[in-house]
C-alpha positions in Angstrom: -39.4 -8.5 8.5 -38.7 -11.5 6.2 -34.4 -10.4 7.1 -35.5 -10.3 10.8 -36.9 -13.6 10.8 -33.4 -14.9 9.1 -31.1 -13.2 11.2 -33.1 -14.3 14.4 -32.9 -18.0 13.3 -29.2 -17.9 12.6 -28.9 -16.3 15.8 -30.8 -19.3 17.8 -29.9 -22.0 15.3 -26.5 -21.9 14.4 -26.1 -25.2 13.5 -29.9 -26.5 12.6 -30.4 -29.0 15.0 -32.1 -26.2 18.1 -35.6 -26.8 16.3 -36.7 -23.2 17.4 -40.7 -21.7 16.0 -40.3 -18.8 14.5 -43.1 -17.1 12.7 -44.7 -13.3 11.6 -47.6 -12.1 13.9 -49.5 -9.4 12.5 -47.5 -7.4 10.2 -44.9 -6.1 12.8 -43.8 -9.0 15.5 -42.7 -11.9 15.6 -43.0 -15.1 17.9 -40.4 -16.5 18.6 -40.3 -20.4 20.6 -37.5 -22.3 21.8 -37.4 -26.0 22.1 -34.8 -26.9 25.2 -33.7 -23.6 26.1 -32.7 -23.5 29.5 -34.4 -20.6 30.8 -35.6 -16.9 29.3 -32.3 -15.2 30.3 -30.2 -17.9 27.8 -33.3 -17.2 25.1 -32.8 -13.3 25.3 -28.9 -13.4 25.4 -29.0 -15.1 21.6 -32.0 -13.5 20.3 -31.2 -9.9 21.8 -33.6 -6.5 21.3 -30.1 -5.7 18.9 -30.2 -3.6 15.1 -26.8 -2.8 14.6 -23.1 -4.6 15.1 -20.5 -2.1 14.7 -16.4 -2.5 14.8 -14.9 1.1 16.7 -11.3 2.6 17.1 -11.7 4.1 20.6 -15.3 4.8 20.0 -14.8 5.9 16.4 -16.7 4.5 13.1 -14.5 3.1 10.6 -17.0 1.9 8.6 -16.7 -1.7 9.7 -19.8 -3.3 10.5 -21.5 -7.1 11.1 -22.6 -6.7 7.2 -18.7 -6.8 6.7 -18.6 -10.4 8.3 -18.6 -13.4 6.5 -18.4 -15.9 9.0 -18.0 -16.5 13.1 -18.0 -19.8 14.8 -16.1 -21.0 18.3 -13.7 -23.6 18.2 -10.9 -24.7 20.3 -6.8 -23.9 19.7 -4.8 -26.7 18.6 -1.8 -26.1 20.9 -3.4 -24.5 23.8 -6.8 -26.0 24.1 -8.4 -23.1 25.1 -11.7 -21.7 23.6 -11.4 -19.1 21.2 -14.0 -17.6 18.3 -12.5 -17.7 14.5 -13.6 -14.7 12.4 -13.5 -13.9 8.6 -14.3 -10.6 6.6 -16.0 -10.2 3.4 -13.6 -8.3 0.6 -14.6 -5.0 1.9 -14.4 -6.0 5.6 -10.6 -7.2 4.8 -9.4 -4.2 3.4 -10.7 -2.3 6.2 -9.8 -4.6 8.9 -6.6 -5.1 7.7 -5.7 -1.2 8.0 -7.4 -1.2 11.3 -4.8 -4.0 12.4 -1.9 -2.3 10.7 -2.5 0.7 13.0 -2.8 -0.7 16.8 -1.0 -4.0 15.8 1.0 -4.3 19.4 -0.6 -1.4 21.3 -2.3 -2.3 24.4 -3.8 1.1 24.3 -5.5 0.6 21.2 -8.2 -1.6 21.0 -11.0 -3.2 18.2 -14.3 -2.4 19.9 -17.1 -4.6 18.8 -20.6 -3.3 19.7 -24.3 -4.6 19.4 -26.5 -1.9 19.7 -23.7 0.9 21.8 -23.2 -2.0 24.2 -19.8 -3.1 24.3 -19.4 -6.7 23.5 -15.6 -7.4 23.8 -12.6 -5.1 22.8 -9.6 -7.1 21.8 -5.9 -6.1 21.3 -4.5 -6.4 17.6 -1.6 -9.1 17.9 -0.2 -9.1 14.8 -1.2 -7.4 11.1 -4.3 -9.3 9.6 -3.9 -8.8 6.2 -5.9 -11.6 4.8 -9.3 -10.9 6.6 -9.0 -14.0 8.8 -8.2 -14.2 12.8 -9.4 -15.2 15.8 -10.1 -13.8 19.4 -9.1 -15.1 22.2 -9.2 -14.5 26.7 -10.3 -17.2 28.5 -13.4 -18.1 26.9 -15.7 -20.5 28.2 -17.6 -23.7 25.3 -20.8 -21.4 26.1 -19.2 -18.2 26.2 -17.3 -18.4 23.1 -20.6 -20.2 21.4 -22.4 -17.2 22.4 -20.5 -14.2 21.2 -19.6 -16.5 17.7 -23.7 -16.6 17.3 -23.6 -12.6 18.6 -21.1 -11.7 15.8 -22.4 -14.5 13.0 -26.2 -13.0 13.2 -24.7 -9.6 12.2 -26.9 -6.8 12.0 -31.0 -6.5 12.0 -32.7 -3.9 9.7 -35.1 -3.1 12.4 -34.6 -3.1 15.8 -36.3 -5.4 18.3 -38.4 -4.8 21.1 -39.1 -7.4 23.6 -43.5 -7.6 24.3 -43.9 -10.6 25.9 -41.6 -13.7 27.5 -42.6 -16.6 28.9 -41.9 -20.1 30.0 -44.0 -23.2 29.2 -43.5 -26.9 30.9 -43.3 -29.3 28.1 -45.7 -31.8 29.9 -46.7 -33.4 26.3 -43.1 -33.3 24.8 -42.2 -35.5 28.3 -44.6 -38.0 27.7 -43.8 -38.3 24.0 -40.0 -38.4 24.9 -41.0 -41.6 26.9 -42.7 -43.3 24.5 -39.9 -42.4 22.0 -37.3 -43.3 24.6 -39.2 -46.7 24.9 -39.7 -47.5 21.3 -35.9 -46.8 20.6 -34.8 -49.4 23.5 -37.6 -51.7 22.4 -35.9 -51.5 18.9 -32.1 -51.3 19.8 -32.8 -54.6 21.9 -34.4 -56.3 19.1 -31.5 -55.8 16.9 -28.8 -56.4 19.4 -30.7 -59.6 20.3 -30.8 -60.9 16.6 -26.6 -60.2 15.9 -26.0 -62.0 19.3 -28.8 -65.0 18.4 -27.4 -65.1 14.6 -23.6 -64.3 14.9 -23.1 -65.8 18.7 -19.7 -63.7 19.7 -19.3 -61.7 16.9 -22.7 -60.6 17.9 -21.9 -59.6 21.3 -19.2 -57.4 19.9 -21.3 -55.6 18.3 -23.8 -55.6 20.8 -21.2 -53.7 22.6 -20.1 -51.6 19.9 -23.2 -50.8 19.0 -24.2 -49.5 23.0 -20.4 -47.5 23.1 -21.7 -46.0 19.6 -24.9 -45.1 21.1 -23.3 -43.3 24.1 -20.6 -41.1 22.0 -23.3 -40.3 19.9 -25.5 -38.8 22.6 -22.8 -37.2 24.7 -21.7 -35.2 21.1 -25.5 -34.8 20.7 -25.2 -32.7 24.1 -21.9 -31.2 23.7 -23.2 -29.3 20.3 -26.1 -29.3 21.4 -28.3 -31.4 19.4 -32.6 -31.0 20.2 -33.6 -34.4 18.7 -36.8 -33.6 17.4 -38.4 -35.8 14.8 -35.5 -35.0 11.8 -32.9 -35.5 14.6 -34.3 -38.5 16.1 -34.9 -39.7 12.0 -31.5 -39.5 11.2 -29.9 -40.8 14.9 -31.9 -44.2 13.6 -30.4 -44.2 10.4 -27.0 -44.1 11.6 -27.6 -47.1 13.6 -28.3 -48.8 11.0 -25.4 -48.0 9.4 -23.7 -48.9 12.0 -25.1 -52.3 12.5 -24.4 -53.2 8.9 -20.6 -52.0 9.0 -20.7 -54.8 11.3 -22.8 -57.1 9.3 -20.1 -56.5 6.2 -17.3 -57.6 8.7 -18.9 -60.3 10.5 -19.7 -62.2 7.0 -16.6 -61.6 5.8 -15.0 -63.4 8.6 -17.7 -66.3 8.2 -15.9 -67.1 4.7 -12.7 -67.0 5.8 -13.5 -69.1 9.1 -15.3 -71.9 6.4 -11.7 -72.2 4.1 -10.4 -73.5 8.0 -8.6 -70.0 8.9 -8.0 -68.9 12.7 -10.3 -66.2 14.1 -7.4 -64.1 14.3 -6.4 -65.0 10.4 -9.8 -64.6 9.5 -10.6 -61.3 11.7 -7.8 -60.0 10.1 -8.8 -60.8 6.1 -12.3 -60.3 7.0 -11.9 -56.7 8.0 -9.7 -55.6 5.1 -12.1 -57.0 2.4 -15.1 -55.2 4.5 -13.7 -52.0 5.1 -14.0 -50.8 0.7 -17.6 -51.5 1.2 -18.1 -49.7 4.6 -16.2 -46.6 3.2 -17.8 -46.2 0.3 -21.3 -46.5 1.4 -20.1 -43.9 4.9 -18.1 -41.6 2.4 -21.2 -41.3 0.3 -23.6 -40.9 3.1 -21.3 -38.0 4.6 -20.8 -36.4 0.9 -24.5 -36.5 0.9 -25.1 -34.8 4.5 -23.0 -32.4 3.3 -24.9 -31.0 0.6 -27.6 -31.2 2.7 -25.9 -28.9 4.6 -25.1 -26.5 2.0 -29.1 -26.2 0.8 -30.5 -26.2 4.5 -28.2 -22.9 5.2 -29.4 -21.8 1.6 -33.2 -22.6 2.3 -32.7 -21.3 6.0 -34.4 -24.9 6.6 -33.9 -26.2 9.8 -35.1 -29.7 9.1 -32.9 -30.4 6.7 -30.0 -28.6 8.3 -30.6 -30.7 11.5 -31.3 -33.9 9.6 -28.1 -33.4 7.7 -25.8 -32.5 10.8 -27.2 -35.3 13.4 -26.8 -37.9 10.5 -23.1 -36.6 10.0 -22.3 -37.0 13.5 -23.8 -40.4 13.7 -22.0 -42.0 10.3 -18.6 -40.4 12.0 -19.2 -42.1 15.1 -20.6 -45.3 13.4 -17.1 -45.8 11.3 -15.1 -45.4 14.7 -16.8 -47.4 16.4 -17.0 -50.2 14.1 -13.7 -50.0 12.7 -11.7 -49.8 16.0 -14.2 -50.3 18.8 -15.5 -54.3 16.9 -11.3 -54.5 15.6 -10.2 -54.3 19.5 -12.9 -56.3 21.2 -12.5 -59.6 18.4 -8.2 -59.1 19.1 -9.5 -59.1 22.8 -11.3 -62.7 22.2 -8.5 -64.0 19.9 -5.7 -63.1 22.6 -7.8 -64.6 25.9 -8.2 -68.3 23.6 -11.8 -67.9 22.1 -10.4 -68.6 19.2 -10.1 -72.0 19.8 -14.0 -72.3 19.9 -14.4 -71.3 15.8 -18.3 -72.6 16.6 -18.8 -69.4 18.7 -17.8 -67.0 15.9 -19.8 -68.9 13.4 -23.3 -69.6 12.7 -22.5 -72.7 10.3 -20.0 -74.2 13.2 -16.5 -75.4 12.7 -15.4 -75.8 9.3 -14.5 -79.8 8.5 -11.8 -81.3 6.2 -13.1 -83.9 3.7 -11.0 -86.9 2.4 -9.1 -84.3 0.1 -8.4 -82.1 2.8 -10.6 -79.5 1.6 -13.2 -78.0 4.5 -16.1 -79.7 4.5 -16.0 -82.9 5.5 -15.5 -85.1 8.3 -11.8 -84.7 10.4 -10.2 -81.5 12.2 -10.9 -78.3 10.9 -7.7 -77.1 8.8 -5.6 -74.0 10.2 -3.9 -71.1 7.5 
């Protein structure tokens, strides 16, 4: 029972950011609950009442089964675009597969029938002779469809089989309400911050007010492409990132504030100020993602879906977080510099226009000094 309750979460949590309940009852069911799934039909297609996937040659057992699979997961072809779902065999499953390959490689007659449970899930044609235990299948796939049959074929095979009791579907009236409030809390917060850059760093502040609402809305859209359910380790980690993205612009921004003070243009000191900021803001993103990372690795050794979730909604965010403050901020302060803003160094700077003394060093009274 302890395998079913691991192969059923892989199944419904591929990624660990689903959330799902899934607990013994008695000594021989299981309860199973999905946060966000859209409907029973969705819920049964990924869980299944499935024991056994099994790869045929027109119907016959080679002795090739989902034990034999390492590793499925759906991803896109680089030249063509299209979906398609990546699969790779264990030691044994290569050797088989690869004789399997060798035999129908170019028949159309000749097929690779993969079953769950006698039902046929796909049969694909051999292309070419996989001798490394590595291919992909491809025809037309749908984001869901291929997401489906990669969590079909990743699960692999149950040790019991599974009998469906009892379904049903429950409105999340307290999970709305507490999505409000969450919903308000997180505007209530992103305002306050955006209104302090913009108070404390004037323009520069209102690029990153902007950055900061374009990270925000990559962020969730790639949140709802995976999908993400933000649940509290989700939502934890989607306010981390912001922070990290609000101080990849803090770095930048202060770094121009010295080189605006020595009397340089915005553009001169845009320019300096990003390529002494940017060591800082790798390093501390670089070790953040290095971290999320092993995360990763001891969630899907744990089968712990906090941590898994945690670790894959932070990654996404720091990503996002370093494009958007790298090239989304970069573009916007070249936008200001190029329109004349530049002229107004007071606007960029909280300290005002940098003055020359009687040396000519900034400082003092007279013109501000231009490098």
């Amino acid at each position: 029972m302890e395998g079913v309750l691991d192969r059923i979460n892989r199944r419904v949590n591929l990624f660990g950011t689903e959330e799902p309940i899934i607990q013994l009852f008695g000594e021989d069911r299981v309860i199973v609950q999905l946060p966000g799934a859209s409907g029973i039909e969705t819920a049964k297609a990924l869980i299944g009442q499935t024991a056994q996937l099994v790869f045929k040659e027109r119907n016959a057992e080679i002795g090739l089964t989902g034990d034999d699979l390492e590793s499925a997961f759906a991803s896109t072809d680089p030249n063509t675009g299209e979906w398609e779902v990546n699969i790779a065999f264990n030691d044994r499953g290569t050797g088989i597969f690869s004789d399997l390959t060798q035999r129908i490689v170019g028949v159309e007659t000749k097929r690779i029938g993969v079953f769950l449970d006698d039902d046929l899930l796909i049969a694909p044609v051999s292309l070419a002779w996989i001798r490394d235990g590595r291919s992909s299948i491809t025809g037309n796939f749908s984001r869901e469809e291929a997401r489906t049959l990669s969590i079909q074929l990743e699960a692999g095979s149950l040790p019991v089989p599974l009998e469906l009791i009892q379904e049903s579907d429950v409105d999340a009236l307290l999970g709305e309400e507490s999505l409000k409030k969450s919903l308000l809390a997180g505007i209530i917060g992103l305002g306050l911050v955006l209104l302090f850059m913009i108070a404390y760093y004037r323009m520069a502040g209102v690029v990153a007010a902007f950055a900061l609402l374009f990270y925000a809305v990559v962020v969730l859209a790639v949140f709802k492409l995976v999908p993400v359910t933000l649940g509290l380790s989700g939502i934890g980690a989607f306010i981390l990132s912001v922070g990290l993205a609000v101080d990849a612009n803090i770095l930048i921004f202060e770094r121009m504030k010295e080189e605006i003070r020595i009397g340089r243009t915005l553009a001169s000191s845009m320019e300096v100020g990003f390529s002494r900021a940017w060591p800082a803001i790798r390093d501390g993103n670089f070790s953040t993602i290095i971290t999320c990372l092993v995360l990763l690795w001891l969630g899907s050794r744990t089968a712990d879906d906090l941590v898994t979730g945690f670790a894959f909604t932070l990654f996404i965010g720091v990503v996002v977080s370093m494009f958007t403050a790298i090239v989304v901020s970069r573009n916007l302060l070249q936008l200001m510099a190029w329109i004349g803003l530049g002229r107004s160094l007071n606007l960029f700077s909280p300290e005002g226009t940098p003055t020359l003394t009687a040396g000519g060093r900034p400082g003092g009274a007279g013109q501000p000094r231009n490098v």
